[in-house]
């Protein structure tokens, strides 16, 4: 009898504990959904109050008329289109394949002239291109630049076509543009099929410019540089982080060839003016800001999509197929998502939006790229405070999905500094063409050659400048450590775009003397 009484009591206790647990889970889910909706509504109101938008389509630029669009030319037209969602199908697929075949796997050693102050001669380039069988070149030539230029134009006629058209068309955008394309519900799965071809094309245009400089054909070199730079701008026009990064890489390539041309004094006054006009109209702060805005809009859109999957309103997870490629894994992911309340996603979206506004968008709007860098690791500090995911589950997705804004901004800052140095160097060469000497101070360039002396992105002071005994000059910015080292390059085993780099960012035509800063 006693045993039966105890057994019944035990069952009642278990039943009571089960009911209590279910009640707590239901209440927690209800509270999570309620608080998540309130928090997300408040976060959206804050973002809108600051003049920002989470609607990706509102960030998209207007597509320029074909007559003004460099990339509307027939060999590149419809490059972003996919027939039946198949990248290899039809004429667009054939065009992308042709660009893929332009991939150049070789790079002549020592080609980073801006950083090292050293130039790779065209004979070395020709040797690399010949031995890799990328171009059909003679074993030896007294005019390697002319040979490389002719071989490039023979193998890739598109390079010449783009170069000839670049001065005539002021804008560049891949078409169909994002406004005209069908965008996926999960924006992280946007097809970026055209970026690969854009990188190959820009790289060969810069090589073409380098060959033209060696062949004493300044106009051809400038036209190729204009084309490559506009391809980079086209990538940056799309409000995507990857587009911004491709654009930054392209501008780095352009600066390399431009540096060689300025070093060799290969350009006329009119050619220098055309380069100066294009570069001076470029606002990298706005480019990075638009990319950060687009990144946030993509995150929010994708998390909204996952919330619908959890609620059973969506049957598949687009954009995750590359990670969970088979049906079993995709089904498992849907089952996992189905267990999460909608409030979890609202809280997670709020965390991401609040952090990206605080540590990326707001500093960038107020002080440009350098303001993001000066803010330091504030983002990581905020994430580390809430790294106990049992207590702060809303931070789980943020820790995986938020990119390294500091690293991206550091790369952009170096490109921005190089761009301002290039603009100043162009003005100096224009001054030299007129006066057969360089100015004693950069203020002598104003107003005939520049409206104002370009500023160091880090401290907003005028670029540092001095003439050299060799008859040229050195320009420098203080670099990410904020210390003026007098134009000294300290390698310390790290890249110049690294926040650990301690030297200056220099522009000079003599080999840089490197050392280690104690």
XYZ file of C-alpha atoms in Angstrom:
518
model
C 0.000 0.000 0.000
C 2.729 2.415 1.014
C 4.601 1.640 -2.174
C 1.562 2.491 -4.315
C 0.990 5.742 -2.410
C 4.612 6.759 -2.898
C 4.475 5.792 -6.567
C 1.388 7.942 -7.102
C 2.999 10.838 -5.264
C 6.138 10.491 -7.380
C 4.049 10.525 -10.558
C 2.183 13.600 -9.358
C 5.477 15.341 -8.594
C 6.851 14.471 -12.030
C 3.623 15.633 -13.649
C 3.699 18.865 -11.685
C 7.350 19.468 -12.620
C 6.581 18.771 -16.259
C 3.598 21.168 -16.274
C 5.701 23.800 -14.516
C 8.544 23.387 -16.990
C 6.220 23.589 -20.004
C 4.586 26.662 -18.518
C 7.964 28.317 -17.995
C 9.049 27.477 -21.551
C 5.803 28.872 -22.962
C 6.082 32.001 -20.825
C 9.736 32.428 -21.841
C 8.824 32.057 -25.499
C 5.939 34.524 -25.157
C 8.166 36.983 -23.285
C 10.973 36.575 -25.840
C 8.588 37.257 -28.718
C 7.017 40.253 -26.964
C 10.290 41.832 -25.846
C 11.935 41.050 -29.188
C 9.209 42.834 -31.146
C 9.430 45.863 -28.860
C 13.204 46.024 -29.049
C 13.287 45.597 -32.812
C 10.624 48.310 -33.249
C 12.707 50.668 -31.106
C 15.905 49.820 -33.015
C 14.263 50.403 -36.386
C 12.863 53.717 -35.150
C 16.354 54.755 -34.011
C 17.913 53.806 -37.361
C 15.230 55.707 -39.282
C 15.533 58.704 -36.941
C 19.249 58.863 -37.795
C 18.364 59.067 -41.485
C 19.443 55.527 -42.311
C 17.480 52.747 -43.977
C 17.327 48.982 -43.650
C 15.703 48.640 -47.064
C 18.420 47.408 -49.395
C 16.589 48.563 -52.514
C 16.652 52.171 -51.307
C 20.456 52.029 -51.359
C 20.671 51.004 -54.992
C 21.954 53.593 -57.501
C 20.176 54.502 -60.701
C 21.484 52.751 -63.796
C 23.169 55.306 -66.106
C 22.146 55.644 -69.764
C 23.947 53.249 -72.088
C 25.557 56.173 -73.909
C 27.329 57.198 -70.664
C 27.991 53.715 -69.272
C 31.387 52.208 -70.103
C 30.205 48.712 -69.159
C 27.156 48.835 -71.440
C 29.404 48.022 -74.399
C 28.407 44.783 -76.080
C 31.214 42.466 -74.893
C 30.265 43.288 -71.283
C 26.557 43.937 -71.564
C 24.285 41.645 -69.481
C 27.297 40.339 -67.585
C 25.265 40.096 -64.363
C 22.417 38.142 -65.961
C 21.923 34.400 -65.503
C 19.606 32.447 -67.760
C 17.470 30.004 -65.763
C 19.744 30.731 -62.772
C 22.595 28.975 -64.583
C 25.834 30.992 -64.704
C 27.168 28.983 -67.657
C 24.089 29.228 -69.845
C 23.549 31.401 -72.914
C 25.375 34.510 -74.082
C 25.917 36.000 -70.576
C 27.561 32.739 -69.517
C 29.812 32.807 -72.589
C 30.872 36.379 -71.791
C 31.741 35.475 -68.213
C 33.711 32.463 -69.429
C 35.685 34.704 -71.791
C 36.607 36.951 -68.865
C 37.605 33.941 -66.781
C 40.075 32.988 -69.507
C 41.746 36.377 -68.986
C 43.001 35.259 -65.585
C 46.697 35.918 -65.183
C 48.333 33.660 -62.623
C 51.733 35.321 -62.697
C 53.034 38.464 -61.077
C 56.519 39.730 -61.690
C 58.488 39.889 -58.464
C 58.891 43.307 -56.888
C 55.825 44.718 -58.644
C 54.683 46.657 -55.552
C 56.434 49.837 -56.597
C 54.449 52.340 -54.566
C 55.260 50.547 -51.328
C 58.909 49.796 -52.047
C 59.859 52.671 -54.317
C 61.139 50.112 -56.829
C 60.024 49.410 -60.368
C 59.943 46.059 -62.138
C 61.389 46.567 -65.617
C 59.368 45.442 -68.615
C 61.948 42.833 -69.601
C 61.170 41.026 -66.340
C 57.458 41.271 -67.021
C 57.929 39.941 -70.536
C 59.938 36.999 -69.216
C 57.213 36.065 -66.731
C 54.472 36.371 -69.337
C 56.423 34.357 -71.883
C 57.522 31.558 -69.549
C 54.017 31.144 -68.150
C 52.751 30.935 -71.757
C 50.230 33.641 -70.991
C 51.389 35.665 -73.997
C 53.205 34.685 -77.164
C 56.337 36.834 -76.926
C 59.775 36.635 -78.532
C 62.655 35.367 -76.431
C 64.318 38.779 -76.448
C 63.253 42.217 -77.557
C 64.685 45.705 -77.525
C 61.150 47.042 -77.006
C 59.426 44.694 -74.536
C 56.676 47.197 -73.725
C 55.668 47.460 -77.353
C 55.752 43.662 -77.719
C 53.605 43.077 -74.603
C 51.131 45.769 -75.674
C 50.737 44.245 -79.131
C 50.404 40.707 -77.713
C 47.753 41.782 -75.204
C 45.684 43.551 -77.851
C 45.957 40.598 -80.205
C 44.891 38.033 -77.602
C 42.315 40.198 -75.786
C 40.794 42.801 -78.155
C 38.407 43.835 -75.369
C 41.261 45.623 -73.588
C 41.779 47.999 -76.503
C 38.030 48.500 -76.954
C 37.567 49.420 -73.293
C 40.595 51.707 -73.280
C 39.416 53.599 -76.370
C 35.922 54.049 -74.951
C 36.897 54.971 -71.376
C 37.565 58.697 -72.002
C 34.201 59.058 -73.765
C 31.930 57.476 -71.129
C 31.841 59.147 -67.749
C 30.119 56.389 -65.757
C 30.422 52.655 -65.268
C 27.924 50.124 -63.935
C 27.449 46.443 -64.583
C 24.107 45.744 -66.219
C 21.501 44.663 -65.532
C 22.033 46.775 -62.421
C 20.814 45.653 -59.013
C 17.672 47.748 -59.477
C 16.748 45.743 -62.557
C 17.758 42.323 -61.252
C 15.565 39.920 -59.333
C 16.996 39.915 -55.821
C 16.763 36.848 -53.581
C 14.784 37.056 -50.360
C 17.921 36.203 -48.442
C 20.245 38.955 -49.623
C 23.399 37.140 -48.546
C 22.779 34.878 -51.543
C 22.997 37.707 -54.116
C 24.964 36.441 -57.090
C 28.329 38.165 -57.478
C 29.233 36.335 -60.652
C 30.604 39.446 -62.381
C 33.260 40.331 -59.785
C 35.647 37.575 -60.821
C 35.717 38.778 -64.411
C 36.035 42.391 -63.254
C 39.196 41.575 -61.302
C 40.822 39.789 -64.250
C 39.885 42.599 -66.616
C 41.185 45.380 -64.360
C 44.453 43.576 -63.780
C 45.115 43.176 -67.504
C 44.181 46.803 -68.174
C 46.795 47.856 -65.618
C 49.352 45.585 -67.263
C 48.419 47.123 -70.608
C 48.982 50.579 -69.124
C 52.350 49.482 -67.796
C 53.368 48.178 -71.234
C 52.184 51.384 -72.913
C 54.278 53.451 -70.503
C 57.358 51.431 -71.417
C 56.498 51.866 -75.109
C 56.307 55.684 -74.641
C 52.582 55.682 -75.464
C 51.261 57.848 -72.656
C 47.784 58.311 -74.096
C 47.234 54.542 -74.381
C 48.409 54.095 -70.809
C 46.043 56.775 -69.493
C 43.085 55.317 -71.383
C 43.745 51.876 -69.881
C 44.079 53.360 -66.390
C 40.796 55.233 -66.817
C 39.085 52.010 -67.880
C 40.504 49.997 -64.969
C 39.616 52.692 -62.443
C 36.049 52.906 -63.726
C 35.670 49.136 -63.422
C 36.723 49.502 -59.786
C 34.213 52.315 -59.322
C 31.494 50.105 -60.851
C 32.159 47.458 -58.202
C 32.043 50.097 -55.461
C 28.778 51.500 -56.795
C 26.990 48.354 -55.657
C 26.344 48.729 -51.888
C 28.049 45.466 -50.928
C 31.154 44.869 -48.830
C 32.618 42.478 -51.394
C 32.078 45.074 -54.137
C 33.879 47.650 -52.010
C 36.810 45.280 -51.438
C 37.091 44.439 -55.144
C 37.064 48.171 -55.891
C 39.815 48.811 -53.339
C 41.955 46.052 -54.851
C 41.445 47.533 -58.316
C 42.466 51.003 -57.172
C 45.629 49.519 -55.674
C 46.495 48.036 -59.078
C 45.780 51.343 -60.822
C 48.029 53.204 -58.387
C 50.887 50.837 -59.190
C 50.799 51.602 -62.916
C 50.095 55.291 -62.302
C 53.138 55.455 -60.021
C 55.318 54.021 -62.806
C 53.955 56.538 -65.321
C 54.587 59.489 -62.996
C 58.013 58.156 -62.147
C 58.894 57.991 -65.859
C 57.154 61.339 -66.605
C 55.206 59.529 -69.296
C 52.127 61.768 -69.411
C 51.280 65.076 -71.048
C 49.474 67.962 -69.365
C 46.120 66.953 -70.883
C 46.611 63.318 -69.862
C 47.515 64.309 -66.315
C 44.422 66.498 -66.123
C 42.153 63.631 -67.204
C 43.585 61.392 -64.478
C 43.310 64.156 -61.903
C 39.705 64.842 -62.841
C 38.669 61.215 -62.372
C 40.494 60.680 -59.070
C 39.391 63.956 -57.499
C 35.708 63.073 -58.035
C 36.089 59.847 -56.049
C 34.937 59.965 -52.416
C 36.083 56.811 -50.659
C 34.407 57.770 -47.380
C 31.042 57.668 -49.143
C 31.911 54.389 -50.871
C 32.721 52.646 -47.592
C 29.686 54.166 -45.866
C 27.391 52.850 -48.583
C 29.018 49.410 -48.352
C 28.495 49.334 -44.570
C 24.868 50.368 -45.043
C 24.355 47.623 -47.585
C 25.983 45.063 -45.308
C 23.582 45.926 -42.487
C 20.567 45.784 -44.811
C 21.703 42.357 -46.065
C 22.124 41.057 -42.517
C 18.658 42.229 -41.496
C 17.061 40.828 -44.643
C 18.747 37.451 -44.179
C 17.789 37.202 -40.525
C 14.200 38.098 -41.401
C 14.288 35.237 -43.868
C 15.567 32.802 -41.246
C 12.821 33.983 -38.890
C 10.247 33.073 -41.536
C 11.886 29.662 -41.895
C 11.575 29.173 -38.141
C 7.896 30.117 -38.323
C 7.289 27.673 -41.168
C 6.509 30.414 -43.686
C 9.506 29.482 -45.846
C 10.295 25.997 -47.101
C 13.982 26.338 -47.917
C 16.967 28.297 -46.791
C 18.351 30.201 -49.770
C 21.954 31.211 -49.617
C 22.868 28.517 -47.094
C 22.996 25.824 -49.770
C 26.698 26.458 -50.286
C 27.267 25.446 -46.669
C 24.476 22.913 -46.207
C 24.518 21.511 -49.709
C 22.541 18.308 -49.347
C 18.849 17.922 -48.597
C 19.431 16.140 -45.279
C 21.555 18.997 -43.892
C 19.136 21.598 -45.208
C 16.231 19.717 -43.581
C 18.154 19.534 -40.291
C 18.764 23.276 -40.413
C 15.069 23.936 -40.945
C 14.241 21.713 -37.970
C 16.759 23.600 -35.818
C 15.369 26.961 -36.940
C 11.847 25.796 -36.227
C 12.684 25.541 -32.531
C 13.629 29.205 -32.212
C 11.054 31.843 -31.314
C 10.647 34.838 -33.590
C 11.697 37.074 -30.731
C 15.156 35.494 -30.770
C 15.666 36.785 -34.313
C 14.253 40.218 -33.415
C 16.683 40.491 -30.482
C 19.549 39.290 -32.691
C 18.707 41.810 -35.428
C 18.575 44.560 -32.822
C 22.005 43.625 -31.462
C 23.562 43.636 -34.942
C 21.927 46.923 -35.963
C 22.823 48.656 -32.691
C 26.451 47.512 -32.794
C 26.969 48.335 -36.462
C 25.412 51.764 -35.987
C 27.506 52.508 -32.898
C 30.868 51.246 -34.147
C 30.669 51.597 -37.952
C 27.960 53.786 -39.453
C 27.906 56.592 -36.903
C 31.719 57.076 -36.706
C 31.986 56.848 -40.485
C 29.318 59.508 -40.985
C 30.956 61.855 -38.501
C 34.650 61.436 -39.255
C 35.141 59.198 -42.263
C 37.137 55.986 -42.515
C 39.708 57.046 -39.945
C 37.016 57.573 -37.309
C 36.171 53.866 -37.497
C 39.826 53.005 -36.963
C 40.264 55.462 -34.109
C 37.274 53.896 -32.387
C 39.508 50.850 -32.138
C 38.123 47.527 -31.043
C 34.939 48.868 -29.481
C 32.888 46.342 -31.390
C 34.903 43.406 -30.054
C 34.808 44.848 -26.551
C 31.009 45.044 -26.622
C 30.764 41.509 -27.948
C 33.178 40.157 -25.337
C 31.129 41.651 -22.507
C 28.199 39.480 -23.621
C 30.186 36.398 -24.619
C 28.281 34.185 -22.164
C 25.708 33.018 -24.703
C 23.596 31.210 -22.106
C 22.883 34.567 -20.494
C 22.945 36.561 -23.750
C 21.775 34.259 -26.576
C 20.886 37.288 -28.714
C 24.638 37.874 -29.217
C 25.297 34.461 -30.770
C 24.429 35.445 -34.340
C 26.138 38.840 -34.015
C 29.440 37.208 -33.080
C 29.376 35.143 -36.285
C 27.792 37.515 -38.756
C 29.349 40.950 -38.088
C 32.444 41.493 -40.265
C 35.715 43.027 -39.089
C 35.033 46.691 -39.789
C 38.454 47.653 -38.427
C 40.281 45.437 -40.929
C 38.152 46.671 -43.832
C 38.613 50.291 -42.775
C 42.381 49.851 -42.470
C 42.564 48.613 -46.070
C 40.338 51.476 -47.215
C 42.434 54.011 -45.286
C 45.617 52.942 -47.070
C 43.899 53.201 -50.470
C 42.521 56.613 -49.510
C 45.982 57.818 -48.532
C 47.450 56.489 -51.793
C 44.695 58.191 -53.769
C 45.475 61.545 -52.159
C 49.170 61.026 -52.701
C 48.504 60.192 -56.357
C 46.440 63.362 -56.791
C 49.254 65.399 -55.247
C 51.882 63.651 -57.380
C 49.870 64.411 -60.521
C 49.703 68.088 -59.522
C 53.449 68.084 -58.869
C 54.156 66.650 -62.322
C 51.895 69.287 -63.896
C 53.850 71.932 -61.975
C 57.093 70.401 -63.261
C 55.887 70.473 -66.872
C 55.245 74.187 -66.561
C 58.204 75.295 -64.427
C 60.843 72.576 -65.027
C 61.189 72.190 -61.261
C 59.189 71.060 -58.260
C 57.770 73.519 -55.731
C 59.470 74.160 -52.417
C 56.132 73.651 -50.655
C 52.817 72.106 -51.666
C 51.000 75.407 -51.156
C 52.612 76.573 -54.428
C 50.307 74.119 -56.244
C 47.248 76.148 -55.175
C 45.150 77.197 -57.051
C 46.563 76.445 -60.516
C 47.108 72.716 -60.036
C 44.890 71.798 -57.066
C 42.047 73.633 -55.356
C 43.580 72.790 -51.975
C 46.464 70.667 -50.767
C 45.177 67.123 -50.084
C 45.044 66.135 -46.428
C 46.497 63.207 -44.540
C 43.478 60.978 -43.782
C 44.720 60.267 -40.247
C 45.340 63.722 -38.747
C 43.742 65.954 -41.439
C 46.997 67.898 -41.840
C 48.392 68.656 -45.293
C 50.344 65.786 -46.838
C 53.988 65.843 -45.810
C 56.357 66.712 -48.644
C 59.997 67.276 -49.382
C 62.193 67.385 -52.456
C 65.094 64.937 -52.687
C 68.748 65.320 -53.740
C 67.981 63.145 -56.768
C 65.700 65.881 -58.121
C 62.392 64.250 -57.259
C 60.242 64.295 -54.118
C 58.757 62.243 -51.308
C 55.158 62.430 -50.104
C 54.015 60.727 -46.946
C 51.147 60.178 -44.539
C 51.693 59.261 -40.914
C 50.119 55.784 -41.133
C 47.866 54.006 -38.671
C 50.072 54.617 -35.627
C 49.491 58.365 -36.010
C 53.200 59.142 -35.598
C 55.129 61.216 -38.147
C 58.353 59.290 -38.806
C 59.629 61.708 -41.430
C 58.693 59.480 -44.348
C 60.428 56.417 -42.933
C 59.127 52.976 -43.921
C 59.284 50.542 -41.019
C 58.307 47.074 -42.196
C 58.433 45.199 -38.857
C 57.251 42.125 -40.770
C 53.663 43.358 -41.229
C 51.706 44.783 -44.161
C 51.199 48.532 -44.410
C 47.425 48.102 -44.116
C 47.840 46.325 -40.788
C 47.040 48.231 -37.601
C 50.369 46.860 -36.296
C 52.378 48.742 -38.958
C 54.432 51.490 -37.283
C 55.924 53.442 -40.185
C 54.682 56.083 -42.619
C 52.859 55.583 -45.902
C 55.202 57.027 -48.511
C 55.118 57.902 -52.213
C 58.621 58.162 -53.595
C 60.562 57.215 -56.715
C 63.715 56.027 -55.019
C 64.011 52.664 -53.221
C 62.516 52.961 -49.756
C 64.960 52.513 -46.902
C 63.237 50.121 -44.563
C 64.062 49.327 -41.000
C 62.498 48.170 -37.777
C 61.003 50.607 -35.325
C 61.877 49.897 -31.733
